[in-house]
JSON list of C-alpha atoms in Angstrom, two decimals:
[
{"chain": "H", "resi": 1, "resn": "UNK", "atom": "CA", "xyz": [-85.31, 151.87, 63.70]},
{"chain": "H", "resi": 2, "resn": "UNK", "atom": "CA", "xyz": [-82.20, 152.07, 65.88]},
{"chain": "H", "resi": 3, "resn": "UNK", "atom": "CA", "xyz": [-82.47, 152.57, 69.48]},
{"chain": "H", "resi": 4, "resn": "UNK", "atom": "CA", "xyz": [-80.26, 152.71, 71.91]},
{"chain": "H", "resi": 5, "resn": "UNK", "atom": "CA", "xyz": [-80.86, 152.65, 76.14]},
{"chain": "H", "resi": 6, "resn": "UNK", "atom": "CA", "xyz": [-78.62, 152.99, 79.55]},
{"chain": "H", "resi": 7, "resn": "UNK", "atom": "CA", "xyz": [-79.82, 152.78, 82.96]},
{"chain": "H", "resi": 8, "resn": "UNK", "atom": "CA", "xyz": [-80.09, 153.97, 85.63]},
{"chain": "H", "resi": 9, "resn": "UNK", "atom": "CA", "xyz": [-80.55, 157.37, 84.92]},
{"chain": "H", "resi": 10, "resn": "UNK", "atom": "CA", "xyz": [-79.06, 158.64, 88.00]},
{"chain": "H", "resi": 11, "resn": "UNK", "atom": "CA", "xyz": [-77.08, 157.08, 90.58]},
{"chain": "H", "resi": 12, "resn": "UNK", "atom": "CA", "xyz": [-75.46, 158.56, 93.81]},
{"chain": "H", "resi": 13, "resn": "UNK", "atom": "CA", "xyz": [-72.74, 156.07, 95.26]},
{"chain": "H", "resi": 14, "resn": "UNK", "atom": "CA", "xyz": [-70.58, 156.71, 98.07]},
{"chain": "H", "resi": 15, "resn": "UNK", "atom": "CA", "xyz": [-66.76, 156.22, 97.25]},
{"chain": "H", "resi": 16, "resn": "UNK", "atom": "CA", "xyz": [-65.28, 152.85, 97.62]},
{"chain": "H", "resi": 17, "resn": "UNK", "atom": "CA", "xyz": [-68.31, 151.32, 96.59]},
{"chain": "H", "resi": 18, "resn": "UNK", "atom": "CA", "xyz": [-68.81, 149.31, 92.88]},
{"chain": "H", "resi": 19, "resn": "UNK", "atom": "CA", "xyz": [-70.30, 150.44, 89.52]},
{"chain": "H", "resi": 20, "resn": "UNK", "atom": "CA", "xyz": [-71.94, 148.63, 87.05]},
{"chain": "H", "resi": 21, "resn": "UNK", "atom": "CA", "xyz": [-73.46, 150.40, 84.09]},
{"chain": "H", "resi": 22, "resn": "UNK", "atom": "CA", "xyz": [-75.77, 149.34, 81.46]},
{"chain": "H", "resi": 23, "resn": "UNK", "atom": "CA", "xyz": [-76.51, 150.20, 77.87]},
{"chain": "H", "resi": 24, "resn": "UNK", "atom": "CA", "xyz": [-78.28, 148.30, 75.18]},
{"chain": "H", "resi": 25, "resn": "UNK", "atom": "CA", "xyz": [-78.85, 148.88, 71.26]},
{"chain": "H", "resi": 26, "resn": "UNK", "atom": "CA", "xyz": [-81.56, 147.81, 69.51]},
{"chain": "H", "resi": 27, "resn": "UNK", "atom": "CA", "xyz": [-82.46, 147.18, 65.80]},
{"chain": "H", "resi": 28, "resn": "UNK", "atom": "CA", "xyz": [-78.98, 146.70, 64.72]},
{"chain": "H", "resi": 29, "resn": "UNK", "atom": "CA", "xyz": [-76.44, 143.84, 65.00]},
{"chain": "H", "resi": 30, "resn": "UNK", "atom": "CA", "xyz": [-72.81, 144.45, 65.67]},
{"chain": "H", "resi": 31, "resn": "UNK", "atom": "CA", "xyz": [-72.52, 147.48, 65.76]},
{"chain": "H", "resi": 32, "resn": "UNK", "atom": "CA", "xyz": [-69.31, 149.58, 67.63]},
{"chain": "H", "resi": 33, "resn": "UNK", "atom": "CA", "xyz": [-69.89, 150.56, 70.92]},
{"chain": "H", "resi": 34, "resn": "UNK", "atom": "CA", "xyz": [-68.64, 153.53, 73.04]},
{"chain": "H", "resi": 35, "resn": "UNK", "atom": "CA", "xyz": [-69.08, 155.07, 76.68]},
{"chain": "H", "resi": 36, "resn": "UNK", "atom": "CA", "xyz": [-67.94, 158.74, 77.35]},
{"chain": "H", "resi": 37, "resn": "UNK", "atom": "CA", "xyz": [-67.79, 160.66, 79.75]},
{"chain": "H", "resi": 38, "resn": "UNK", "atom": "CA", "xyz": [-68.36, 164.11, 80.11]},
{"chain": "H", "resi": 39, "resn": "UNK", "atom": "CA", "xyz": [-67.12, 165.74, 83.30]},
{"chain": "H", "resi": 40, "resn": "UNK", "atom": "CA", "xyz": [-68.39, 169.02, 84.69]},
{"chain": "H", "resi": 41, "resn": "UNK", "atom": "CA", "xyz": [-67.43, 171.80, 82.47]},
{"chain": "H", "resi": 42, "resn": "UNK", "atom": "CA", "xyz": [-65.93, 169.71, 80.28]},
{"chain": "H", "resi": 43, "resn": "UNK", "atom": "CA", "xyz": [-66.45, 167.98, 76.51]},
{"chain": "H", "resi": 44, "resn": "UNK", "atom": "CA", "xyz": [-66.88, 164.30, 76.37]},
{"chain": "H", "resi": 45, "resn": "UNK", "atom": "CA", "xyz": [-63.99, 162.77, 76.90]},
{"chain": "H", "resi": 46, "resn": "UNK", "atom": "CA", "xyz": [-63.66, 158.64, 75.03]},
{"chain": "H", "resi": 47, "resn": "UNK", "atom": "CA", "xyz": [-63.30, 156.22, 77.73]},
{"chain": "H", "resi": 48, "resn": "UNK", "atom": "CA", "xyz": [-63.53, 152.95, 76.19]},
{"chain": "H", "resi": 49, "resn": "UNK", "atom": "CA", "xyz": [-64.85, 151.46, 72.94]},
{"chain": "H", "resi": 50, "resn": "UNK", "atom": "CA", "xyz": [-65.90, 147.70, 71.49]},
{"chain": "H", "resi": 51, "resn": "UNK", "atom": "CA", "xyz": [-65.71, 146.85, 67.89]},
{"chain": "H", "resi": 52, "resn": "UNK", "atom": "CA", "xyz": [-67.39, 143.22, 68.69]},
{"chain": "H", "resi": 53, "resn": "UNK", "atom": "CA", "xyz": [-68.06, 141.12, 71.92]},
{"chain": "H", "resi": 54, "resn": "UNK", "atom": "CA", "xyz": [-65.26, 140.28, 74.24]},
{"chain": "H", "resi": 55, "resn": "UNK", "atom": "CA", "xyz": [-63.41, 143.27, 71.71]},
{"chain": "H", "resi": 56, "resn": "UNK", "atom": "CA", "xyz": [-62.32, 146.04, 74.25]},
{"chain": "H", "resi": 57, "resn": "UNK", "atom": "CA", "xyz": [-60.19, 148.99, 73.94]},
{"chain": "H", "resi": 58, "resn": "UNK", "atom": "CA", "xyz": [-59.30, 151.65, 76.48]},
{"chain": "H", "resi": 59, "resn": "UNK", "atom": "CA", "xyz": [-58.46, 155.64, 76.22]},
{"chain": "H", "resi": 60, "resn": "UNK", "atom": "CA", "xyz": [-58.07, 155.94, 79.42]},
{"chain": "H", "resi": 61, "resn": "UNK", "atom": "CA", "xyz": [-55.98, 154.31, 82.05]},
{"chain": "H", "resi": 62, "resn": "UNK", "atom": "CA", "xyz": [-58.27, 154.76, 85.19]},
{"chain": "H", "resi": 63, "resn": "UNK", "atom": "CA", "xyz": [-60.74, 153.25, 87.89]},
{"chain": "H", "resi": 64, "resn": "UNK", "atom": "CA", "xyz": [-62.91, 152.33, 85.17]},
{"chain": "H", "resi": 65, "resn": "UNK", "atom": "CA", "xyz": [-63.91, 148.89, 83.17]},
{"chain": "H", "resi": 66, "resn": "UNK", "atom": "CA", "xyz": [-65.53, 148.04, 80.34]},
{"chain": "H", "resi": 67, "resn": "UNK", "atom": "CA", "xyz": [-67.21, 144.62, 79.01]},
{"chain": "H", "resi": 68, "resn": "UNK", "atom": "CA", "xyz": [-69.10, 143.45, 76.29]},
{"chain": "H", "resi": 69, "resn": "UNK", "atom": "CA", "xyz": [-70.93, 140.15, 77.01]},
{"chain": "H", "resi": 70, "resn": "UNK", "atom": "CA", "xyz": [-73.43, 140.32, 73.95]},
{"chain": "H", "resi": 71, "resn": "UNK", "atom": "CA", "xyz": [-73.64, 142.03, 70.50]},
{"chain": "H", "resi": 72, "resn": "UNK", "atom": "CA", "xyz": [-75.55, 144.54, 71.95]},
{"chain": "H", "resi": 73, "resn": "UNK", "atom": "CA", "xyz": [-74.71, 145.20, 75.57]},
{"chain": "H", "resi": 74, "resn": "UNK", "atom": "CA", "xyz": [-71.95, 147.01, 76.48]},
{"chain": "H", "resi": 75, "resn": "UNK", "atom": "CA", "xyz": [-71.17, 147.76, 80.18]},
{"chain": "H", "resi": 76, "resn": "UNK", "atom": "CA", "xyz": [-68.77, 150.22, 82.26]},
{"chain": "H", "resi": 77, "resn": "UNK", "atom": "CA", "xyz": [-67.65, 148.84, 85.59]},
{"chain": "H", "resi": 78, "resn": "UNK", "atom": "CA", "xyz": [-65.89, 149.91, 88.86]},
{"chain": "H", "resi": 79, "resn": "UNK", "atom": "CA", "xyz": [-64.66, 147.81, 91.69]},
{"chain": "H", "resi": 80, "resn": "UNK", "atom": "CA", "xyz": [-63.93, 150.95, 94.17]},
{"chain": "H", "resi": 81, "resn": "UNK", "atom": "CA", "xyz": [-65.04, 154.15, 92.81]},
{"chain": "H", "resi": 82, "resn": "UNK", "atom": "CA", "xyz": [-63.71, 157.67, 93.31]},
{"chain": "H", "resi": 83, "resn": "UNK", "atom": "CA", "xyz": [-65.07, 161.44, 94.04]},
{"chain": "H", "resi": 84, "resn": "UNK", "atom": "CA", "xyz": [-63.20, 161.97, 90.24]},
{"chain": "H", "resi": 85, "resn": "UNK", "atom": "CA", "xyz": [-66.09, 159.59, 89.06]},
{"chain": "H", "resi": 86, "resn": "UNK", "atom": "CA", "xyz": [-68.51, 161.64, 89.19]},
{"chain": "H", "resi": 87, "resn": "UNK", "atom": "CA", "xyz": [-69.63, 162.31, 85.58]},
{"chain": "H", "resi": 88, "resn": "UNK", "atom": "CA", "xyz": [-72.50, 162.32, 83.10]},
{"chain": "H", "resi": 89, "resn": "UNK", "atom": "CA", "xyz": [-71.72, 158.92, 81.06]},
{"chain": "H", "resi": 90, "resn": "UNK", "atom": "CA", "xyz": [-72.90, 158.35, 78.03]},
{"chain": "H", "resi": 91, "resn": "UNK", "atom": "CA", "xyz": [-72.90, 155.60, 75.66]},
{"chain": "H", "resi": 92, "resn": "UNK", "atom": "CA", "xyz": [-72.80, 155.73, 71.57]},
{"chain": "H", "resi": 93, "resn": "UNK", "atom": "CA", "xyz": [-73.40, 153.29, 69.22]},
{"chain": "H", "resi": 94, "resn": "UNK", "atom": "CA", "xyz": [-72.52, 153.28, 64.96]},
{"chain": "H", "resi": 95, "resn": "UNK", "atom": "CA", "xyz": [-72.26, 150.94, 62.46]},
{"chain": "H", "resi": 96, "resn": "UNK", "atom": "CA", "xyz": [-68.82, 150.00, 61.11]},
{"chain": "H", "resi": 97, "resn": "UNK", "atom": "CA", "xyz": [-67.28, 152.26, 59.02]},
{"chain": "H", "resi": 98, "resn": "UNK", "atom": "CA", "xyz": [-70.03, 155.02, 59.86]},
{"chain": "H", "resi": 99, "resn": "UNK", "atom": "CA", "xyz": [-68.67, 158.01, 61.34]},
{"chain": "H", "resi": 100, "resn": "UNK", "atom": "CA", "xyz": [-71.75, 159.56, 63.17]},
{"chain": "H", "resi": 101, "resn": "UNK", "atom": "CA", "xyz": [-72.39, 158.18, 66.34]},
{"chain": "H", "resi": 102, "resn": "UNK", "atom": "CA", "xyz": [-75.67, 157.81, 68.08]},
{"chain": "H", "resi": 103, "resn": "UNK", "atom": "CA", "xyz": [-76.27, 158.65, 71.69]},
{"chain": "H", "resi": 104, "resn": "UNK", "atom": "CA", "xyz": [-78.05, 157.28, 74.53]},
{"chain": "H", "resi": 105, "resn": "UNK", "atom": "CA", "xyz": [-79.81, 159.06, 77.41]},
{"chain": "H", "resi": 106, "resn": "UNK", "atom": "CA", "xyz": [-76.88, 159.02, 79.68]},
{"chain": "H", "resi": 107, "resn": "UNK", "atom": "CA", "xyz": [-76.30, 158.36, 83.31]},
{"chain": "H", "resi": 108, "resn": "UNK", "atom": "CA", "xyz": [-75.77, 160.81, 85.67]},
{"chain": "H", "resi": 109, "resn": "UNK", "atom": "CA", "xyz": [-73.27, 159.14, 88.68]},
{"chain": "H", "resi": 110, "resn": "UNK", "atom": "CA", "xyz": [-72.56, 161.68, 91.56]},
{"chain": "H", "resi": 111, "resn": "UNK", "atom": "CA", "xyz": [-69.79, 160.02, 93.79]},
{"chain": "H", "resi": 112, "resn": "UNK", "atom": "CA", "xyz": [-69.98, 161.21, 98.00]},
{"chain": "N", "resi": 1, "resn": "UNK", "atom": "CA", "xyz": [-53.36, 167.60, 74.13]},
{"chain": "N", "resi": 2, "resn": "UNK", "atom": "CA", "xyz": [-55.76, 169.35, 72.96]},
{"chain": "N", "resi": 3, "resn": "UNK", "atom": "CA", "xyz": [-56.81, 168.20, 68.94]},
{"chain": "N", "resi": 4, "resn": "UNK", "atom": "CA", "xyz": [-60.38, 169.84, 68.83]},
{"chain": "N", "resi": 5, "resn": "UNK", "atom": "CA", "xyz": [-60.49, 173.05, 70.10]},
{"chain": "N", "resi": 6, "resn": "UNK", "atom": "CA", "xyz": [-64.27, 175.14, 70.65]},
{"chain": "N", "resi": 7, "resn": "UNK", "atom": "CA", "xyz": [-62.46, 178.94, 71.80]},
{"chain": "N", "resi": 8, "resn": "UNK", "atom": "CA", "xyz": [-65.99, 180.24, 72.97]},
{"chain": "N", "resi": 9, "resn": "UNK", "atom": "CA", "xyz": [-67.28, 178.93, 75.36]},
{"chain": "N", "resi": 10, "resn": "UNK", "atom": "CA", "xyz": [-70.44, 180.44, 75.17]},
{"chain": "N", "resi": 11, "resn": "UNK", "atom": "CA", "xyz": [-72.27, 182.59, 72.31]},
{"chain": "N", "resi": 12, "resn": "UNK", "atom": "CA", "xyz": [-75.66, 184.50, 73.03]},
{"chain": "N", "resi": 13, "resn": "UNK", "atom": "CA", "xyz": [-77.20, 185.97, 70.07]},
{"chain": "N", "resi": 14, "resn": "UNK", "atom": "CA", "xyz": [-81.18, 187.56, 69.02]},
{"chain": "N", "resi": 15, "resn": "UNK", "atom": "CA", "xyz": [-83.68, 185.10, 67.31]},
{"chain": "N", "resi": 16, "resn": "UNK", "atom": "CA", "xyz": [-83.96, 185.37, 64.08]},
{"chain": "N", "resi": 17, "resn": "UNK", "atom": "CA", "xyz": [-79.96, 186.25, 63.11]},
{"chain": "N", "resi": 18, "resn": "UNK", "atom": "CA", "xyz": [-77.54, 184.28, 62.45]},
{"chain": "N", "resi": 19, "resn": "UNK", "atom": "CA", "xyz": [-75.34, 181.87, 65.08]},
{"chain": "N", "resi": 20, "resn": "UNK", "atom": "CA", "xyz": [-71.60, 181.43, 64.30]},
{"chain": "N", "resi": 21, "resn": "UNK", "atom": "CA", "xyz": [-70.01, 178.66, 66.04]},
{"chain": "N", "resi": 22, "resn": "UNK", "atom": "CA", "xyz": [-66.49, 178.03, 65.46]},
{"chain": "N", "resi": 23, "resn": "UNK", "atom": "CA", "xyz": [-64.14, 174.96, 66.16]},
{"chain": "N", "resi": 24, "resn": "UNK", "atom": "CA", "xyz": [-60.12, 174.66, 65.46]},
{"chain": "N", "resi": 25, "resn": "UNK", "atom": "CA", "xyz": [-58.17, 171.51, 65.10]},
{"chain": "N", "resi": 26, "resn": "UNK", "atom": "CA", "xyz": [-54.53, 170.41, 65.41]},
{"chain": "N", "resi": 27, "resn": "UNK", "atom": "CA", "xyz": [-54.67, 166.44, 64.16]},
{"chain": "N", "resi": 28, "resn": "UNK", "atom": "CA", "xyz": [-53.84, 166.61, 60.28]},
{"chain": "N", "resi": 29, "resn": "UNK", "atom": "CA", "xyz": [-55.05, 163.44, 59.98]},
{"chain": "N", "resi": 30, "resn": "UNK", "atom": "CA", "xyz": [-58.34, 164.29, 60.78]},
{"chain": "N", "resi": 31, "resn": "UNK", "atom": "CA", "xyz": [-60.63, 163.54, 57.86]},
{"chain": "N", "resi": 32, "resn": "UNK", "atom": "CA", "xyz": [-64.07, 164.03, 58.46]},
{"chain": "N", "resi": 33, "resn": "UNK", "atom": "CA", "xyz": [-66.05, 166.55, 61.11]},
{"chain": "N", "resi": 34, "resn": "UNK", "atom": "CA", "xyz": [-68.96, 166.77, 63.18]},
{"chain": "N", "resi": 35, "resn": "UNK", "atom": "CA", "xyz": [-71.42, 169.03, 65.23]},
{"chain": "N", "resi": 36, "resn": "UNK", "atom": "CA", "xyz": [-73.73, 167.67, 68.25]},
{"chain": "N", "resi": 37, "resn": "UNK", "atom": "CA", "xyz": [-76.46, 169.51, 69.74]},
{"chain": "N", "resi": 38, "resn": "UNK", "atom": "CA", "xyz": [-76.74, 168.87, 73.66]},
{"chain": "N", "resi": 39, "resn": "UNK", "atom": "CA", "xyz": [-79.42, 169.69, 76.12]},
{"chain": "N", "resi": 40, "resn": "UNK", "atom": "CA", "xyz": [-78.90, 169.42, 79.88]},
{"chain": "N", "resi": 41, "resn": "UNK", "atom": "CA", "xyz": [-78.97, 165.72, 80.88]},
{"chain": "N", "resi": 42, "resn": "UNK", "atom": "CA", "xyz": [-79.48, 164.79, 77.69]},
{"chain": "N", "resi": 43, "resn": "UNK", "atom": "CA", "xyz": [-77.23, 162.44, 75.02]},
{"chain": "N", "resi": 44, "resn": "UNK", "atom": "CA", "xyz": [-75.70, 164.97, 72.16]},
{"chain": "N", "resi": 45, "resn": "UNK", "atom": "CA", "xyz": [-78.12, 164.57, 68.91]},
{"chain": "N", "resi": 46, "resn": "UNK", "atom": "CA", "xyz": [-76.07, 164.20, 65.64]},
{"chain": "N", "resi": 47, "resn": "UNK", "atom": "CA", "xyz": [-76.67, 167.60, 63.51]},
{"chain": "N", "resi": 48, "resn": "UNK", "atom": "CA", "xyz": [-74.59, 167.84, 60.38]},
{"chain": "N", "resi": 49, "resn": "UNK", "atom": "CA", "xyz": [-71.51, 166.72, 59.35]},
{"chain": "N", "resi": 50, "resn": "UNK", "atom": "CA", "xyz": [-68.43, 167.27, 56.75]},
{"chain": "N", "resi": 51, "resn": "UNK", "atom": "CA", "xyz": [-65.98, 165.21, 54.59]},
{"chain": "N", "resi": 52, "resn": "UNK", "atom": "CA", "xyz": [-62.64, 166.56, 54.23]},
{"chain": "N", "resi": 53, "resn": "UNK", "atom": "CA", "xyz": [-63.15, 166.29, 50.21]},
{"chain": "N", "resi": 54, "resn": "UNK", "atom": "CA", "xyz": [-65.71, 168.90, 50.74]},
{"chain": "N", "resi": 55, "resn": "UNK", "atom": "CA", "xyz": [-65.61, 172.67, 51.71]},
{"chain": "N", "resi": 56, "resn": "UNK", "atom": "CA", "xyz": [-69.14, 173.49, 52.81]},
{"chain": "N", "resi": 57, "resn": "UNK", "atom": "CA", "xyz": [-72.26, 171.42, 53.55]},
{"chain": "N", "resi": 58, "resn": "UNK", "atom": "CA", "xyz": [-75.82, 172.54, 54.33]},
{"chain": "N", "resi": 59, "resn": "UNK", "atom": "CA", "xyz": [-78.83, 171.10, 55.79]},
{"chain": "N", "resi": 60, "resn": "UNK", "atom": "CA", "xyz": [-82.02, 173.45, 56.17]},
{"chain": "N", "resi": 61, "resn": "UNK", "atom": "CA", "xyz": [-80.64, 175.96, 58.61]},
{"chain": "N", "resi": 62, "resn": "UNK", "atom": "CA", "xyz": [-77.56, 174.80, 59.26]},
{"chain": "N", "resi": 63, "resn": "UNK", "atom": "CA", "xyz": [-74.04, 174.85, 57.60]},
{"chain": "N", "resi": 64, "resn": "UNK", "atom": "CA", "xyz": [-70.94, 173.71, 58.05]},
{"chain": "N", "resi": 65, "resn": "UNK", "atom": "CA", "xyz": [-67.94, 175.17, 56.26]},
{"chain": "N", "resi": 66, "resn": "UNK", "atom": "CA", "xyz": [-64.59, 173.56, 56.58]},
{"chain": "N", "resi": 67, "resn": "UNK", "atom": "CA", "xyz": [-61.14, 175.61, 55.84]},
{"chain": "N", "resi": 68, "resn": "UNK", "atom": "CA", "xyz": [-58.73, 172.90, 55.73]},
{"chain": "N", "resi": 69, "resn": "UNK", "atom": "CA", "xyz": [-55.73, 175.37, 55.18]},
{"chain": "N", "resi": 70, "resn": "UNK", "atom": "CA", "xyz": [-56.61, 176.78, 58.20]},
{"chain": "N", "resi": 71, "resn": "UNK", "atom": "CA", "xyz": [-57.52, 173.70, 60.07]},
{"chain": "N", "resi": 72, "resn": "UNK", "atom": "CA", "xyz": [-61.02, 175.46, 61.17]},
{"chain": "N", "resi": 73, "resn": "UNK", "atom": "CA", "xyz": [-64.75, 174.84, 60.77]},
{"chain": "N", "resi": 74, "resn": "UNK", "atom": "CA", "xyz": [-67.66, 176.45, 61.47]},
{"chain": "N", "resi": 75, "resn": "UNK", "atom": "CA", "xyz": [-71.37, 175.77, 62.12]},
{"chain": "N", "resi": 76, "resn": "UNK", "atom": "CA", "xyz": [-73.97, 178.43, 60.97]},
{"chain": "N", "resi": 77, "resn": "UNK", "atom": "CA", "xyz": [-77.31, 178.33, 62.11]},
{"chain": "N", "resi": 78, "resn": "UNK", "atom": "CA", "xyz": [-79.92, 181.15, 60.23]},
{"chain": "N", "resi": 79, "resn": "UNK", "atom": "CA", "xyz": [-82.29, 181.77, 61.38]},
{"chain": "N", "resi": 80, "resn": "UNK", "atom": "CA", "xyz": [-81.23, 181.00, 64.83]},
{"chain": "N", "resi": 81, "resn": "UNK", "atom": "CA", "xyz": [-84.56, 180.13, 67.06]},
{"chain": "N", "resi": 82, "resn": "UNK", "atom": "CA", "xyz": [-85.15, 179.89, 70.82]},
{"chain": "N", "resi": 83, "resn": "UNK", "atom": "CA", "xyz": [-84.99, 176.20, 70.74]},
{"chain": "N", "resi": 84, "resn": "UNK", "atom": "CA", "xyz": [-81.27, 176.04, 69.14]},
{"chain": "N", "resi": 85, "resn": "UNK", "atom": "CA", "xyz": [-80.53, 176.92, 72.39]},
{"chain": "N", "resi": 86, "resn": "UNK", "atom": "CA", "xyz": [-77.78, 174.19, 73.68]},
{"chain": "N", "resi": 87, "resn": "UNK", "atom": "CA", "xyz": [-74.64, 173.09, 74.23]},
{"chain": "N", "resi": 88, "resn": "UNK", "atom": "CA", "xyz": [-73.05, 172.56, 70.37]},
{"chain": "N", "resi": 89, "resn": "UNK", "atom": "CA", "xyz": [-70.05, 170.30, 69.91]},
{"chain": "N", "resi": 90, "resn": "UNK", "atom": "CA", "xyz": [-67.39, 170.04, 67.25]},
{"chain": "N", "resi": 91, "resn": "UNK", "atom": "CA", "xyz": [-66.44, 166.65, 66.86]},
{"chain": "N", "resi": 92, "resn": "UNK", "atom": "CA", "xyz": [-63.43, 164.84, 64.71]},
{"chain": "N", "resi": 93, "resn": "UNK", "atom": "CA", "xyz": [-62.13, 161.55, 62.98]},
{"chain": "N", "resi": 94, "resn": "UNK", "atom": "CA", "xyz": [-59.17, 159.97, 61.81]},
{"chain": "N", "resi": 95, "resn": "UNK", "atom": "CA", "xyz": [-61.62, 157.44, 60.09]},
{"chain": "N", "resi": 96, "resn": "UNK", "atom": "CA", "xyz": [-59.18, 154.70, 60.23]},
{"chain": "N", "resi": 97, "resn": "UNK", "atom": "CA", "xyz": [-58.56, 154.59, 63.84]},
{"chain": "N", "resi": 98, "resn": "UNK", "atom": "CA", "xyz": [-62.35, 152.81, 64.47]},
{"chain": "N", "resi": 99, "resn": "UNK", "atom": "CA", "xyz": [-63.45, 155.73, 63.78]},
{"chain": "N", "resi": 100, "resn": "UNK", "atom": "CA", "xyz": [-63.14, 157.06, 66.97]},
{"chain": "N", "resi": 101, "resn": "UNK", "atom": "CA", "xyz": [-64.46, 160.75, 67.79]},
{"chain": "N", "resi": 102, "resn": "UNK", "atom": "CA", "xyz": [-62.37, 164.07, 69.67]},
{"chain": "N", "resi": 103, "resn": "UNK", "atom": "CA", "xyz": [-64.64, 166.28, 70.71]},
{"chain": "N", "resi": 104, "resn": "UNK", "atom": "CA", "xyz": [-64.24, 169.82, 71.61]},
{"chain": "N", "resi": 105, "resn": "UNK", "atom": "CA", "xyz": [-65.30, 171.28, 74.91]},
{"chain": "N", "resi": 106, "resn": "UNK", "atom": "CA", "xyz": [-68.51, 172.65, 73.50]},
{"chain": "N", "resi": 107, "resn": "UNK", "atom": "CA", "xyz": [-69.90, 176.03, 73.45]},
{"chain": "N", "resi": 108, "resn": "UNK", "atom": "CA", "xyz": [-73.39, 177.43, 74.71]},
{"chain": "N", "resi": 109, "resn": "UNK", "atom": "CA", "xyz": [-75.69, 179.04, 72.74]},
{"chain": "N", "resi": 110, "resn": "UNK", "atom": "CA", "xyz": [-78.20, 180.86, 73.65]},
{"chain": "N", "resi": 111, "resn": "UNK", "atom": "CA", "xyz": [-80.87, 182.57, 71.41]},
{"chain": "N", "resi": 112, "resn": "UNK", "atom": "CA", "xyz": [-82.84, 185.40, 73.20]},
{"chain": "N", "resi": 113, "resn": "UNK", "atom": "CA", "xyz": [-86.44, 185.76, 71.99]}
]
């Protein structure tokens, strides 16, 4: 079976500082790869996704970076974040041409 | 923009009835729909889903009708239990565009014992 991780759970960074966030699939190969993000009262908003490694496409023009080194590692990056990075981010993985995506825990970032 | 739209933001209804959640969309091309189930700090769980060939699909408790006239779909959960209680969102796709997802705001349930 298909499983699917991020870390660190939670992070508290002060602003100006970097960001580097980690999620990993397993029991699947290529798969597409997505991170949300779901602001405070808000729905979950598409911030990047990756259709294959080095393949990345953004949403969102923003503070934010994505990479995908391997097949199954997709990572969201900041050089300098910002108090409007604060967010619950979550990554989703499916197969191609499979609409329903599959979650991961998520990451809770709070930005001071 | 707004392409997914969930109106209520939250819902509170008795255990045992029935839940109605409702979504509205905008994007024509839309072709195929989605509900997610979220707890607090969790990931959304996939629940049920909808092809825009079809007009209703069912899965133990829950449907999901789909008007496309009207550009609407709802989820109905019966009978609605303590532990529905969540954060439900309507989700979209254009299929062809990587099959990207819009979601909706989401709307909170709540089912009183």
């Amino acid at each position: 079976s298909q499983t699917i991780h991020q870390w660190p759970a939670t992070l508290v960074q002060p602003v100006g500082s970097p960001l580097s966030l980690e999620c990993t699939v397993e029991g699947t190969s290529n798969p597409n790869l997505y991170w949300y993000r779901q602001a405070a009262g808000r729905g979950l908003q598409l911030l990047f996704y990756s259709v294959g490694i080095g393949q990345i496409s953004s949403e969102v023009p923003q503070n934010l970076s994505a990479s995908r080194p391997q097949d199954r590692q997709f990572i969201l990056s900041s050089k300098k974040l910002l108090l409007s990075d604060s967010g619950f981010y979550l990554c989703a993985w499916t197969r191609d041409l499979i609409y329903e995506q599959y979650f991961g825990p998520g990451t809770r970032l709070t930005v001071t | 923009d707004q392409q997914v739209k969930q109106n209520s933001p939250s819902l509170s209804v008795q255990e045992g009835r029935i839940s109605i959640l409702n979504c509205d969309y905008t994007n024509s091309m839309f072709d195929y729909f989605l509900w997610y189930k979220k707890y607090p700090a969790e990931g959304p769980t996939f629940l049920i889903s909808i092809s825009s060939i079809k007009d209703k699909n069912e899965d133990g408790r829950f449907t999901v009708f789909l008007n496309k006239s009207a550009k609407h779909l709802s989820l109905h959960i019966v009978p609605s239990q303590p532990g529905d209680s969540a954060v439900y969102f309507c989700a979209a796709s254009a299929g062809g565009s990587n099959y990207k997802l819009t979601f909706g705001k989401g709307t909170l349930l709540t089912v009183n014992p």
